[in-house]
Short mmCIF file of C-alpha atoms in Angstrom, two decimals:
data_model
loop_
_atom_site.label_atom_id
_atom_site.label_comp_id
_atom_site.label_asym_id
_atom_site.label_seq_id
_atom_site.Cartn_x
_atom_site.Cartn_y
_atom_site.Cartn_z
CA MET A 2 -26.70 0.05 17.78
CA SER A 3 -23.96 0.29 15.14
CA GLU A 4 -24.76 -0.87 11.63
CA ARG A 5 -22.98 -4.09 10.68
CA ILE A 6 -20.15 -3.64 8.21
CA SER A 7 -18.27 -6.05 5.98
CA THR A 8 -15.22 -7.35 7.85
CA GLN A 9 -12.14 -8.24 5.80
CA LEU A 10 -10.26 -11.31 7.01
CA LEU A 11 -6.50 -10.69 7.07
CA ALA A 12 -5.28 -14.23 6.36
CA GLY A 13 -1.62 -14.82 7.10
CA ALA A 14 -0.89 -17.16 4.19
CA PRO A 15 -0.69 -14.55 1.38
CA ALA A 16 1.60 -12.32 3.46
CA ARG A 17 3.76 -15.31 4.44
CA ASP A 18 4.06 -16.48 0.84
CA GLN A 19 5.04 -13.00 -0.32
CA ILE A 20 7.90 -12.90 2.20
CA LEU A 21 9.17 -16.37 1.28
CA ASP A 22 8.94 -15.73 -2.48
CA SER A 23 10.83 -12.46 -2.06
CA LEU A 24 13.58 -14.13 0.00
CA ARG A 25 13.89 -17.00 -2.48
CA THR A 26 14.31 -14.55 -5.37
CA ARG A 27 16.73 -12.39 -3.40
CA ILE A 28 18.97 -15.37 -2.58
CA VAL A 29 19.00 -16.66 -6.17
CA GLN A 30 19.75 -13.21 -7.60
CA ALA A 31 22.70 -12.93 -5.18
CA GLY A 32 24.18 -16.13 -6.60
CA SER A 33 22.84 -18.43 -3.86
CA PRO A 34 25.41 -17.62 -1.15
CA THR A 35 25.67 -20.03 1.77
CA ILE A 36 23.44 -18.84 4.60
CA THR A 37 23.06 -21.09 7.63
CA LEU A 38 20.50 -21.20 10.44
CA ALA A 39 21.28 -23.31 13.51
CA THR A 40 18.54 -24.54 15.82
CA VAL A 41 19.00 -26.02 19.28
CA LEU A 42 16.25 -28.22 20.71
CA VAL A 43 16.45 -29.67 24.22
CA GLY A 44 14.19 -32.63 24.99
CA ASP A 45 11.51 -34.31 22.93
CA ASP A 46 8.45 -32.10 23.39
CA GLY A 47 6.16 -32.94 20.48
CA PRO A 48 4.98 -29.43 19.49
CA SER A 49 8.54 -28.07 19.78
CA LYS A 50 9.89 -30.85 17.55
CA ARG A 51 7.23 -30.17 14.92
CA TYR A 52 7.87 -26.44 15.06
CA VAL A 53 11.63 -26.90 14.64
CA ALA A 54 11.05 -29.32 11.75
CA SER A 55 8.89 -26.72 9.98
CA LYS A 56 11.68 -24.17 10.32
CA HIS A 57 14.20 -26.47 8.66
CA LYS A 58 11.73 -27.38 5.90
CA THR A 59 10.99 -23.73 5.15
CA ALA A 60 14.69 -22.83 5.21
CA ALA A 61 15.40 -25.46 2.56
CA GLU A 62 12.53 -24.18 0.42
CA VAL A 63 13.95 -20.64 0.27
CA GLY A 64 17.60 -21.61 -0.13
CA ILE A 65 18.84 -21.29 3.44
CA GLY A 66 21.02 -24.05 4.87
CA SER A 67 20.39 -25.31 8.36
CA VAL A 68 22.00 -27.21 11.20
CA GLN A 69 19.86 -29.00 13.77
CA VAL A 70 21.29 -29.68 17.23
CA ASP A 71 19.06 -31.98 19.27
CA LEU A 72 19.96 -32.50 22.92
CA PRO A 73 18.43 -34.87 25.50
CA ALA A 74 16.06 -33.52 28.15
CA ALA A 75 18.67 -34.23 30.84
CA THR A 76 21.21 -31.86 29.24
CA THR A 77 22.94 -29.75 31.89
CA GLN A 78 23.21 -25.98 31.85
CA GLN A 79 26.94 -26.19 31.17
CA GLU A 80 26.44 -28.59 28.26
CA LEU A 81 23.80 -26.36 26.68
CA ASN A 82 25.90 -23.25 27.23
CA GLU A 83 28.87 -24.91 25.54
CA VAL A 84 26.80 -25.85 22.49
CA VAL A 85 25.43 -22.32 22.08
CA ALA A 86 28.83 -20.71 22.71
CA ARG A 87 30.33 -22.91 20.00
CA LEU A 88 27.66 -21.83 17.50
CA ALA A 89 28.15 -18.21 18.52
CA THR A 90 31.79 -18.28 17.41
CA ASP A 91 31.23 -20.41 14.29
CA SER A 92 31.60 -18.06 11.32
CA THR A 93 29.67 -20.46 9.07
CA VAL A 94 26.54 -20.10 11.23
CA HIS A 95 24.64 -16.85 10.63
CA GLY A 96 21.57 -17.35 12.81
CA ILE A 97 21.00 -19.17 16.11
CA LEU A 98 17.62 -20.16 17.47
CA VAL A 99 17.24 -21.95 20.80
CA GLN A 100 13.76 -23.45 20.84
CA MET A 101 11.71 -22.28 23.82
CA PRO A 102 10.52 -23.24 26.32
CA LEU A 103 13.52 -25.04 27.77
CA PRO A 104 13.12 -27.79 30.40
CA ASN A 105 12.52 -26.32 33.86
CA HIS A 106 16.03 -27.02 35.16
CA LEU A 107 17.63 -24.81 32.50
CA ASP A 108 18.02 -21.02 32.68
CA ALA A 109 17.01 -19.45 29.36
CA GLU A 110 18.57 -16.09 30.23
CA GLN A 111 22.01 -17.66 30.61
CA VAL A 112 21.67 -19.19 27.17
CA LEU A 113 20.37 -16.04 25.49
CA ARG A 114 23.29 -14.00 26.83
CA LEU A 115 25.61 -16.24 24.80
CA ILE A 116 23.95 -15.44 21.46
CA PRO A 117 25.52 -12.47 19.62
CA ALA A 118 22.90 -9.90 18.63
CA ASP A 119 23.76 -10.25 14.93
CA LYS A 120 22.91 -13.98 15.15
CA ASP A 121 19.84 -13.57 17.38
CA VAL A 122 17.30 -14.31 14.64
CA ASP A 123 14.52 -14.84 17.19
CA GLY A 124 15.05 -11.31 18.52
CA LEU A 125 14.95 -12.51 22.13
CA THR A 126 18.17 -11.20 23.66
CA SER A 127 18.46 -8.07 25.76
CA GLU A 128 20.75 -6.52 23.18
CA SER A 129 18.25 -7.14 20.38
CA LEU A 130 15.52 -5.44 22.38
CA GLY A 131 17.89 -2.58 23.16
CA ARG A 132 18.72 -2.19 19.47
CA LEU A 133 15.00 -2.04 18.69
CA VAL A 134 14.46 0.70 21.26
CA ARG A 135 17.49 2.65 19.99
CA GLY A 136 16.52 2.21 16.33
CA LEU A 137 19.75 0.38 15.53
CA PRO A 138 20.16 -2.45 12.96
CA GLY A 139 19.16 -5.78 14.46
CA HIS A 140 16.45 -8.40 14.61
CA VAL A 141 12.86 -7.85 15.68
CA GLY A 142 11.08 -10.79 17.31
CA CYS A 143 9.32 -12.95 14.74
CA THR A 144 5.82 -12.46 16.17
CA PRO A 145 5.93 -8.63 16.33
CA LEU A 146 7.54 -8.55 12.90
CA GLY A 147 4.80 -10.84 11.58
CA VAL A 148 2.13 -8.41 12.78
CA LEU A 149 3.86 -5.56 10.97
CA ARG A 150 4.20 -7.59 7.77
CA ILE A 151 0.47 -8.40 7.81
CA LEU A 152 -0.36 -4.70 8.17
CA GLU A 153 1.99 -3.90 5.29
CA HIS A 154 0.71 -6.70 3.05
CA TYR A 155 -2.89 -5.57 3.37
CA LYS A 156 -1.89 -1.91 3.06
CA ILE A 157 -3.30 -0.96 6.45
CA ALA A 158 -2.32 2.67 7.05
CA THR A 159 -0.34 3.17 10.25
CA ALA A 160 0.94 6.76 10.17
CA GLY A 161 -0.91 8.87 12.71
CA GLN A 162 -3.17 5.98 13.70
CA HIS A 163 -3.85 5.14 17.33
CA ALA A 164 -2.68 1.59 18.02
CA VAL A 165 -3.62 -0.06 21.29
CA VAL A 166 -1.50 -3.10 22.18
CA VAL A 167 -2.97 -5.26 24.94
CA GLY A 168 -0.27 -7.34 26.65
CA ARG A 169 3.16 -6.17 27.78
CA SER A 170 5.31 -9.30 27.44
CA THR A 171 8.88 -8.79 26.25
CA LEU A 172 8.19 -11.46 23.63
CA VAL A 173 5.33 -9.67 21.86
CA GLY A 174 3.53 -6.72 23.43
CA TYR A 175 6.41 -4.51 24.50
CA PRO A 176 8.58 -4.88 21.36
CA LEU A 177 5.49 -4.52 19.16
CA SER A 178 4.59 -1.23 20.85
CA VAL A 179 8.11 0.08 20.19
CA LEU A 180 8.06 -1.17 16.60
CA LEU A 181 4.73 0.49 15.78
CA ALA A 182 5.97 3.84 17.11
CA ARG A 183 9.12 3.72 14.96
CA LYS A 184 9.74 6.47 12.44
CA GLY A 185 8.26 5.34 9.14
CA ILE A 186 5.49 3.35 10.83
CA ASP A 187 4.44 6.27 12.99
CA CYS A 188 1.58 4.95 15.10
CA THR A 189 0.61 6.66 18.31
CA VAL A 190 0.78 3.72 20.70
CA THR A 191 -0.96 2.87 23.95
CA LEU A 192 0.42 -0.20 25.74
CA ALA A 193 -2.28 -1.73 27.94
CA HIS A 194 -2.15 -4.71 30.28
CA SER A 195 -3.97 -6.63 33.01
CA ARG A 196 -3.80 -3.70 35.47
CA THR A 197 -5.06 -1.11 32.99
CA GLU A 198 -8.19 0.66 34.25
CA GLY A 199 -11.01 1.23 31.78
CA LEU A 200 -9.52 -1.21 29.28
CA ASP A 201 -12.66 -1.47 27.17
CA GLU A 202 -12.84 2.31 26.76
CA ILE A 203 -9.14 2.52 25.85
CA CYS A 204 -9.51 -0.28 23.32
CA ARG A 205 -12.50 1.50 21.76
CA SER A 206 -10.24 4.47 21.03
CA ALA A 207 -8.00 2.30 18.83
CA ASP A 208 -7.82 2.54 15.07
CA ILE A 209 -5.65 -0.59 15.27
CA LEU A 210 -6.33 -2.94 18.19
CA ILE A 211 -3.79 -5.70 18.85
CA SER A 212 -4.27 -8.27 21.60
CA ALA A 213 -1.46 -10.53 22.81
CA THR A 214 -2.51 -11.78 26.24
CA GLY A 215 -3.35 -15.43 25.61
CA ILE A 216 -6.70 -14.99 27.40
CA ALA A 217 -9.34 -16.68 25.27
CA HIS A 218 -12.00 -14.39 23.79
CA SER A 219 -11.16 -11.58 26.21
CA ILE A 220 -11.61 -8.98 23.47
CA THR A 221 -15.31 -8.63 22.73
CA ALA A 222 -17.53 -6.27 20.75
CA GLN A 223 -17.46 -3.76 23.63
CA HIS A 224 -13.69 -3.34 23.14
CA ILE A 225 -13.86 -2.63 19.41
CA GLN A 226 -14.48 0.73 17.78
CA PRO A 227 -16.56 0.38 14.59
CA ASN A 228 -14.22 0.21 11.56
CA ALA A 229 -11.16 -0.62 13.66
CA VAL A 230 -8.51 -3.07 12.44
CA VAL A 231 -8.20 -5.94 14.93
CA ILE A 232 -5.08 -8.11 15.12
CA ASP A 233 -5.31 -11.26 17.24
CA VAL A 234 -1.93 -12.53 18.47
CA GLY A 235 -3.09 -14.56 21.48
CA ILE A 236 -3.56 -18.30 21.33
CA SER A 237 -5.41 -20.58 23.74
CA ARG A 238 -6.16 -24.28 23.58
CA THR A 239 -9.71 -24.99 24.71
CA GLU A 240 -12.20 -27.86 24.56
CA ASN A 241 -13.40 -26.33 21.30
CA GLY A 242 -9.93 -26.22 19.78
CA ILE A 243 -7.50 -23.36 19.26
CA VAL A 244 -8.94 -19.89 19.80
CA GLY A 245 -7.52 -16.40 20.02
CA ASP A 246 -7.90 -13.43 22.35
CA VAL A 247 -10.61 -11.96 20.13
CA ASP A 248 -14.19 -13.22 20.15
CA PRO A 249 -14.83 -13.46 16.40
CA GLU A 250 -18.60 -13.18 16.81
CA GLY A 251 -18.13 -9.82 18.48
CA ALA A 252 -15.58 -8.60 15.93
CA MET A 253 -17.24 -9.70 12.69
CA GLY A 254 -19.55 -7.00 11.38
CA ARG A 255 -17.95 -4.40 13.65
CA ALA A 256 -14.23 -4.41 12.79
CA ARG A 257 -13.12 -3.26 9.35
CA ALA A 258 -10.54 -6.02 9.28
CA LEU A 259 -9.64 -8.98 11.50
CA THR A 260 -6.91 -11.62 11.55
CA PRO A 261 -8.41 -15.10 11.87
CA MET A 262 -7.31 -17.52 14.57
CA PRO A 263 -5.95 -19.91 13.53
CA GLY A 264 -4.62 -18.85 10.13
CA GLY A 265 -3.63 -15.28 10.94
CA THR A 266 -0.56 -14.01 12.77
CA GLY A 267 0.69 -17.42 13.90
CA ILE A 268 1.71 -18.65 10.47
CA MET A 269 3.83 -15.55 9.92
CA THR A 270 6.49 -16.43 12.48
CA VAL A 271 8.52 -18.94 10.47
CA ALA A 272 8.58 -16.66 7.41
CA CYS A 273 9.80 -13.79 9.58
CA LEU A 274 12.47 -16.08 11.03
CA MET A 275 13.72 -16.66 7.48
CA GLU A 276 13.70 -12.90 6.85
CA ASN A 277 15.74 -12.35 10.01
CA THR A 278 18.18 -15.11 9.01
CA VAL A 279 18.87 -13.51 5.63
CA ASN A 280 19.31 -10.13 7.31
CA ALA A 281 21.65 -11.75 9.84
CA ALA A 282 23.84 -12.96 7.00
CA VAL A 283 23.95 -9.40 5.64
CA LEU A 284 24.98 -8.04 9.05
CA GLN A 285 27.84 -10.58 8.98
CA GLY A 286 29.13 -9.54 5.58
CA ILE A 287 27.25 -11.84 3.19
CA ARG A 288 26.01 -10.06 0.08
CA VAL A 289 22.35 -10.91 -0.40
#
């Protein structure tokens, strides 16, 4: 039986605050140029409305302007497409975010195809993912970027480390695996998923274990190598509240470091959206 070790909690708040403080300073030092983020929300889903509101609040706090387009749930595909196409050609708008998920009758892919890659601050379009794979300037999805920023903030070494990413979604797992293998980050990456055989053994080979499946407490002590760094990206709502993919009882005392859930990777996303918005302005010729 492995000896219990002291597990460091990698709270998201300090990393988030560092990003926002840096952006605020950067904008002021550049003379506070006008940078604008546009959000599009269809319907009146409560969590989506709160999430969009937090984005506008944070934008104001760091010196980014914002435009909020709220559309009724009955909005047609053509109406939504026209709104997004208009924002795409508006030179005063530097970043566009269409809040997901959309109502069932709307096709998200149609909408995403209308967002220019330079304005795709959520990093969701096919071109943004292609730029990531090719190593070209562009925007990384806010959740994968948030994971990287936590690793950087806590000075977790990545070069030459074996990172196992569990979950292959194009929103998190796949882009994160590409990001971690990038030159300068230099992980050796294994991308695992629901059909992976011997998952527990593969996970135990990880120096950095990242789970993004949304399956509550599916990562247990048997998946964790002693002294590994464990990053929990999954989120599940249960009778006992919000929990992550990682069983904290199994990870504490075994992992060297662990992101809490809640309070870990999730609170990084809005800060990374602000980072992407400032970088979008730079790609469009604004000096920041």
